[in-house]
Amino acid sequence: MVAESGVFALNLITLTVIVFSAHLLLLRATKLQAYLPLAVCLISVGVVLSQPVLASLPTPWRVSFLILSLPALMLIAPSFWCYVCGITAQSPWQFKQVSKVHFLPFAIGGGVALIALLMPSEIQYQLLVLGDDSLLTSLSTPMQWLVGGILIVTFLLVIAWVIQSGYYVYQVIGRLHQYRRHLKDLFASTEEKEARWLTWLLLAIGVVWVLAATSLLIDNLLFSFRFDGVISGAVTLVMVWSVALWGLRQKPGFEELYTSQIVVEQVLTSSEQQQTKYQRSALSSEQANTIAAKIEQAMQQDQLYLDSSLSLQKLASHIHTSPNYISQTLNEALGANFFDYVNRYRIEAAKQALQQSNDTVVDIAMAVGFNAKSSFYTAFKKETQQTPSQYRKSVHLEAAN
């Protein structure tokens, strides 16, 4: 009884978090549609998870939500994919941009749910709540065929959901990898835009998925085994709370460029097609050298790298040059993307500070333009193969000798 009360309480808290966060996301979606898919995703998760709470409500409510959990299940992965597309989009994301093929399994599940909702309540209760299929023998032949067909399609949809989820996990990983690479062509500091929490979420989902599959195999092949309901409920609550919290905090990475004159697609230089476009561009080697000189002057004399919010747009405004030409010059003449180029100057400034001052590593990191200690350590080690502390120690040892 205590365990059941714990499961009920955790489920109720989880659903409350979902309702509250989905409401906030829907309010934000009136201005930026990128938040709409996450609201839909959370609501779908809520429908699927609602059974412990609905068990205390009248049977018709429980049965109806159990039926609706099938299309809701098929909606989770594509709506999450749309959310990832929205926050990584190079221009304001809109639902009309999404291929409707993504929602075909949801449409099929919705059709199955509609037919099931129209069936007599006795059949719904026996099959879905009690799990008793003995009632089928007393039905007419057409009804037996209909119920049997629905059960088969439902089974196939559940299998399709497993495949669908794996497909979207793969797609999300690829999308995030490309997105983070693109950020470095446009921004000198990317830690707040990279949406690393999505990677951790996918990892957590993968771990839960493996544990669930393992328990299912043990339960069916070896001996009766179930995870404790309270533990499962607590894990679910933490994951939903994390998605809600970070989803509300996360802004689209390119949002600040939506209203600028920069055409993001023309600046990004990651694909071979874009490199070919550069080769055909009207920018001559003489012009590239002139722009390179302007860029280096902006860094060496004007010290733009000290600006922690420095972007390609700001640099373009400072030297009065097309962002596309700057990006091309950085990649072809200077051999680096915008992120790496700026951070080289920051690291050089940090090295001087580590040699000449007793300031803490964090203070130095912030002073030279970094937003976070972790990103400073990563960039510093990439450039020097040492941590800042190791570098300072080695410099002091050399001076002592």
XYZ file of C-alpha atoms in Angstrom:
401
model
C 0.000 0.000 0.000
C 2.851 2.366 0.869
C 4.571 1.545 -2.425
C 1.366 2.210 -4.360
C 0.952 5.551 -2.596
C 4.548 6.434 -3.463
C 4.045 5.547 -7.127
C 0.823 7.568 -7.202
C 2.486 10.617 -5.597
C 5.482 10.522 -7.942
C 3.227 10.113 -10.962
C 1.040 13.017 -9.861
C 4.088 15.259 -9.366
C 5.426 14.246 -12.783
C 2.131 15.066 -14.484
C 1.987 18.403 -12.644
C 5.472 19.292 -13.907
C 4.404 18.330 -17.439
C 1.228 20.419 -17.365
C 2.970 23.477 -15.901
C 5.986 23.376 -18.235
C 3.871 22.596 -21.311
C 1.732 25.629 -20.500
C 4.821 27.874 -20.330
C 6.181 26.423 -23.565
C 2.871 27.023 -25.347
C 2.939 30.653 -24.203
C 6.442 31.041 -25.637
C 5.379 29.302 -28.833
C 3.103 32.241 -29.655
C 6.285 34.231 -30.363
C 8.664 31.457 -31.408
C 7.240 28.210 -32.769
C 10.397 26.257 -31.888
C 8.979 25.708 -28.383
C 5.724 24.154 -29.639
C 7.118 20.665 -30.436
C 8.588 20.282 -26.932
C 5.203 21.145 -25.414
C 3.584 18.500 -27.631
C 6.306 16.009 -26.674
C 5.780 16.566 -22.939
C 1.994 16.329 -23.240
C 2.377 13.050 -25.149
C 4.684 11.713 -22.446
C 2.093 12.746 -19.865
C -0.663 10.786 -21.614
C 1.546 7.679 -21.749
C 2.562 7.994 -18.077
C -0.853 8.861 -16.644
C -2.119 5.372 -15.713
C -1.132 5.349 -11.989
C -3.121 8.551 -11.405
C -6.008 7.528 -13.664
C -6.352 4.226 -11.791
C -8.083 6.175 -9.014
C -10.555 7.764 -11.447
C -13.686 6.229 -13.010
C -12.954 3.363 -15.410
C -14.047 5.204 -18.608
C -11.351 7.859 -18.037
C -8.713 5.218 -17.507
C -9.719 3.248 -20.587
C -9.885 6.340 -22.800
C -6.410 7.521 -21.808
C -5.044 4.002 -22.220
C -6.372 3.966 -25.783
C -5.014 7.456 -26.480
C -1.594 6.418 -25.192
C -0.956 4.603 -28.497
C -1.021 7.697 -30.761
C 0.662 9.684 -27.960
C 3.498 7.154 -27.924
C 3.958 7.551 -31.677
C 4.083 11.341 -31.275
C 6.917 11.568 -28.719
C 9.919 10.931 -30.980
C 8.912 13.059 -34.014
C 7.874 15.996 -31.831
C 11.200 15.822 -29.969
C 12.978 15.754 -33.332
C 11.042 18.846 -34.421
C 12.096 20.594 -31.211
C 15.761 19.837 -31.896
C 15.305 21.126 -35.452
C 13.676 24.254 -34.042
C 16.423 25.238 -31.617
C 19.164 24.458 -34.154
C 17.459 26.129 -37.128
C 19.382 28.822 -38.978
C 16.188 30.881 -39.391
C 12.960 31.048 -37.345
C 11.507 27.529 -37.338
C 7.893 26.963 -38.355
C 5.796 23.808 -38.236
C 4.948 24.072 -41.926
C 8.612 23.340 -42.695
C 8.274 19.803 -41.301
C 7.560 16.887 -43.620
C 4.239 15.315 -42.677
C 5.785 11.864 -43.226
C 7.221 12.162 -39.708
C 3.685 11.988 -38.314
C 2.418 9.037 -40.374
C 2.805 6.523 -37.484
C 0.922 8.964 -35.240
C -1.889 9.189 -37.808
C -2.139 5.396 -37.996
C -2.147 5.175 -34.207
C -4.835 7.847 -34.084
C -6.989 5.842 -36.490
C -6.603 2.703 -34.374
C -7.431 4.685 -31.222
C -10.550 6.170 -32.823
C -11.859 2.723 -33.773
C -11.082 1.410 -30.282
C -12.906 4.337 -28.659
C -16.018 3.514 -30.692
C -16.089 -0.090 -29.506
C -18.455 -1.215 -26.731
C -17.116 -0.305 -23.294
C -17.297 -3.945 -22.171
C -14.793 -4.989 -24.835
C -12.523 -2.055 -23.957
C -12.572 -2.943 -20.255
C -11.989 -6.673 -20.713
C -9.092 -6.265 -23.138
C -7.333 -3.159 -21.865
C -7.934 -3.132 -18.105
C -8.284 -6.825 -17.281
C -6.171 -8.144 -20.148
C -8.725 -10.906 -20.740
C -9.212 -11.997 -24.351
C -11.700 -14.780 -23.565
C -14.471 -12.344 -24.466
C -13.477 -12.614 -28.129
C -15.088 -16.044 -28.483
C -18.513 -14.599 -27.697
C -18.264 -11.852 -30.330
C -19.588 -11.999 -33.859
C -17.130 -12.991 -36.579
C -16.828 -9.457 -38.054
C -16.162 -8.042 -34.576
C -13.562 -10.738 -33.904
C -11.784 -9.814 -37.129
C -11.937 -6.125 -36.230
C -10.581 -6.603 -32.709
C -7.921 -9.014 -33.944
C -6.864 -6.556 -36.634
C -6.585 -3.739 -34.105
C -4.450 -5.882 -31.799
C -2.116 -6.832 -34.664
C -1.765 -3.228 -35.861
C -1.148 -2.103 -32.273
C 1.614 -4.691 -31.881
C 3.196 -3.606 -35.171
C 3.014 0.045 -34.104
C 4.814 -0.718 -30.841
C 7.573 -2.454 -32.831
C 7.605 0.539 -35.186
C 7.952 2.846 -32.182
C 11.144 1.061 -31.107
C 12.586 1.430 -34.620
C 11.304 5.009 -34.862
C 12.938 5.979 -31.566
C 16.292 4.543 -32.603
C 16.085 6.368 -35.933
C 15.378 9.732 -34.306
C 18.135 9.281 -31.721
C 20.556 8.789 -34.612
C 19.140 11.828 -36.430
C 19.309 14.036 -33.328
C 22.948 13.105 -32.671
C 23.874 13.959 -36.263
C 21.913 17.200 -36.195
C 23.524 18.353 -32.945
C 27.013 17.514 -34.211
C 26.470 19.585 -37.353
C 24.840 22.400 -35.378
C 27.746 22.705 -32.939
C 30.191 22.787 -35.813
C 28.200 25.562 -37.460
C 28.133 27.596 -34.248
C 31.910 27.862 -34.393
C 31.708 29.620 -37.744
C 29.579 32.382 -36.234
C 30.369 32.770 -32.526
C 33.532 33.004 -30.429
C 31.781 31.568 -27.342
C 29.320 28.719 -27.840
C 28.882 26.985 -24.463
C 25.432 28.503 -23.796
C 24.215 27.629 -27.283
C 25.456 24.063 -27.673
C 22.505 22.389 -25.868
C 24.782 19.807 -24.255
C 21.898 18.780 -22.020
C 20.297 17.079 -25.028
C 23.306 14.781 -25.343
C 23.097 13.879 -21.664
C 19.356 13.309 -22.025
C 19.894 10.906 -24.929
C 22.527 9.085 -22.886
C 20.140 8.785 -19.932
C 17.363 7.524 -22.211
C 19.784 4.967 -23.641
C 20.705 3.707 -20.159
C 17.037 3.458 -19.131
C 16.242 1.716 -22.406
C 18.979 -0.898 -21.851
C 17.850 -1.488 -18.259
C 14.218 -1.876 -19.349
C 15.155 -4.315 -22.113
C 17.350 -6.290 -19.697
C 14.561 -6.547 -17.133
C 12.135 -7.646 -19.857
C 14.501 -10.391 -21.026
C 15.158 -11.588 -17.467
C 11.440 -11.555 -16.696
C 10.560 -13.590 -19.784
C 13.525 -15.969 -20.023
C 14.837 -16.520 -16.491
C 12.654 -15.510 -13.564
C 10.025 -12.979 -12.547
C 11.649 -9.563 -12.277
C 10.317 -6.030 -12.083
C 11.957 -2.736 -11.197
C 10.555 -1.155 -8.071
C 7.685 1.170 -9.010
C 8.912 3.951 -6.727
C 12.405 3.853 -8.258
C 10.962 3.883 -11.783
C 8.669 6.760 -10.860
C 11.534 8.743 -9.337
C 13.743 8.243 -12.410
C 10.874 9.293 -14.673
C 10.242 12.407 -12.581
C 13.917 13.435 -12.705
C 14.060 12.977 -16.482
C 10.823 14.889 -17.113
C 11.876 17.664 -14.734
C 15.250 17.914 -16.505
C 13.635 18.157 -19.940
C 11.192 20.790 -18.693
C 13.876 22.856 -16.934
C 16.454 22.835 -19.713
C 13.845 23.071 -22.429
C 12.536 26.286 -20.893
C 16.066 27.673 -20.485
C 17.302 26.758 -23.946
C 17.100 29.408 -26.661
C 17.565 28.756 -30.377
C 21.292 28.982 -31.057
C 21.020 31.355 -34.005
C 18.192 33.459 -32.530
C 20.277 36.639 -32.237
C 20.957 36.485 -35.986
C 17.307 36.104 -37.017
C 16.869 39.862 -37.379
C 20.398 40.642 -38.576
C 21.555 41.153 -42.119
C 23.661 38.002 -41.974
C 22.361 35.181 -44.141
C 23.503 32.267 -42.003
C 23.384 29.735 -44.822
C 25.875 31.794 -46.838
C 28.332 32.002 -43.963
C 28.493 28.380 -42.855
C 31.433 26.647 -44.441
C 31.210 23.052 -43.336
C 30.039 21.269 -46.490
C 31.931 20.558 -49.696
C 29.305 22.430 -51.697
C 29.983 25.594 -49.703
C 33.728 25.194 -50.239
C 33.065 24.930 -53.984
C 30.958 28.078 -53.751
C 33.948 29.866 -52.183
C 36.189 28.805 -55.040
C 33.749 30.430 -57.456
C 33.315 33.564 -55.374
C 34.292 37.013 -56.586
C 36.722 37.463 -53.658
C 40.278 37.689 -55.025
C 43.437 36.741 -53.134
C 44.328 40.432 -52.856
C 40.954 41.210 -51.308
C 41.321 38.240 -48.975
C 44.705 39.504 -47.792
C 43.239 42.963 -47.177
C 40.386 41.500 -45.134
C 42.823 39.267 -43.229
C 44.850 42.338 -42.296
C 41.702 44.086 -41.046
C 40.754 41.053 -38.967
C 44.199 40.802 -37.398
C 44.212 44.513 -36.637
C 40.828 44.169 -34.924
C 42.265 41.411 -32.751
C 45.769 42.711 -32.082
C 45.134 46.442 -31.718
C 41.439 46.708 -30.877
C 41.448 43.459 -28.846
C 37.953 42.448 -29.894
C 38.618 38.952 -28.569
C 38.159 40.291 -25.021
C 34.427 40.643 -25.741
C 32.882 37.427 -24.387
C 29.849 37.860 -26.667
C 31.905 38.459 -29.819
C 30.246 37.119 -32.961
C 30.946 37.175 -36.666
C 28.251 39.819 -36.979
C 30.044 42.117 -34.496
C 33.372 41.639 -36.241
C 31.764 42.369 -39.614
C 30.287 45.607 -38.269
C 33.624 46.593 -36.730
C 35.697 46.210 -39.905
C 32.841 47.075 -42.294
C 33.113 43.875 -44.315
C 30.646 41.237 -45.482
C 30.332 38.362 -42.958
C 30.493 35.921 -45.837
C 33.838 37.367 -46.998
C 35.188 37.307 -43.445
C 34.231 33.656 -43.058
C 35.830 32.816 -46.396
C 39.006 34.690 -45.464
C 39.233 32.949 -42.095
C 38.883 29.500 -43.636
C 41.063 30.019 -46.702
C 43.654 32.675 -45.811
C 43.963 32.228 -42.044
C 43.199 28.504 -41.849
C 40.672 28.509 -39.003
C 37.008 28.932 -38.286
C 35.844 32.004 -36.381
C 35.686 30.225 -33.009
C 39.205 28.777 -33.160
C 40.718 31.966 -34.563
C 39.373 34.189 -31.783
C 40.227 31.681 -29.073
C 43.862 31.578 -30.220
C 44.152 35.247 -29.285
C 42.381 34.591 -26.001
C 44.771 31.764 -25.161
C 47.813 33.900 -26.004
C 46.491 36.632 -23.709
C 45.841 34.035 -21.008
C 49.391 32.685 -21.327
C 50.777 36.178 -20.768
C 48.549 36.644 -17.726
C 49.555 33.265 -16.288
C 53.220 34.238 -16.625
C 52.991 37.787 -15.327
C 50.246 37.756 -12.681
C 49.065 35.782 -9.679
C 45.395 36.001 -10.646
C 43.352 32.819 -10.374
C 42.773 30.731 -13.477
C 39.062 31.575 -13.415
C 39.733 35.319 -13.200
C 42.144 35.100 -16.121
C 39.661 33.063 -18.164
C 36.950 35.664 -17.684
C 39.346 38.554 -18.324
C 40.439 37.253 -21.734
C 36.895 36.668 -22.989
C 35.814 33.177 -21.948
C 32.385 32.654 -20.396
C 33.131 29.443 -18.515
C 36.077 27.755 -16.827
C 35.392 24.473 -18.639
C 35.516 26.024 -22.110
C 38.731 27.863 -21.170
C 40.397 24.646 -20.000
C 39.337 22.822 -23.170
C 40.611 25.567 -25.478
C 43.833 26.043 -23.509
C 44.704 22.350 -23.517
C 43.901 22.094 -27.229
C 46.314 24.942 -27.963
C 49.137 24.122 -25.516
C 48.621 20.415 -24.597
C 48.689 21.568 -20.963
C 46.161 22.757 -18.428
C 46.509 26.408 -17.339
C 47.884 25.321 -13.954
C 50.441 23.021 -15.574
C 51.483 25.798 -17.940
C 51.949 28.299 -15.097
C 53.961 25.766 -13.105
C 56.204 24.924 -16.076
C 56.859 28.622 -16.770
C 57.799 29.248 -13.141
C 60.121 26.217 -13.125
C 61.875 27.450 -16.265
C 62.289 30.896 -14.729
C 63.728 29.380 -11.551
C 66.316 27.424 -13.515
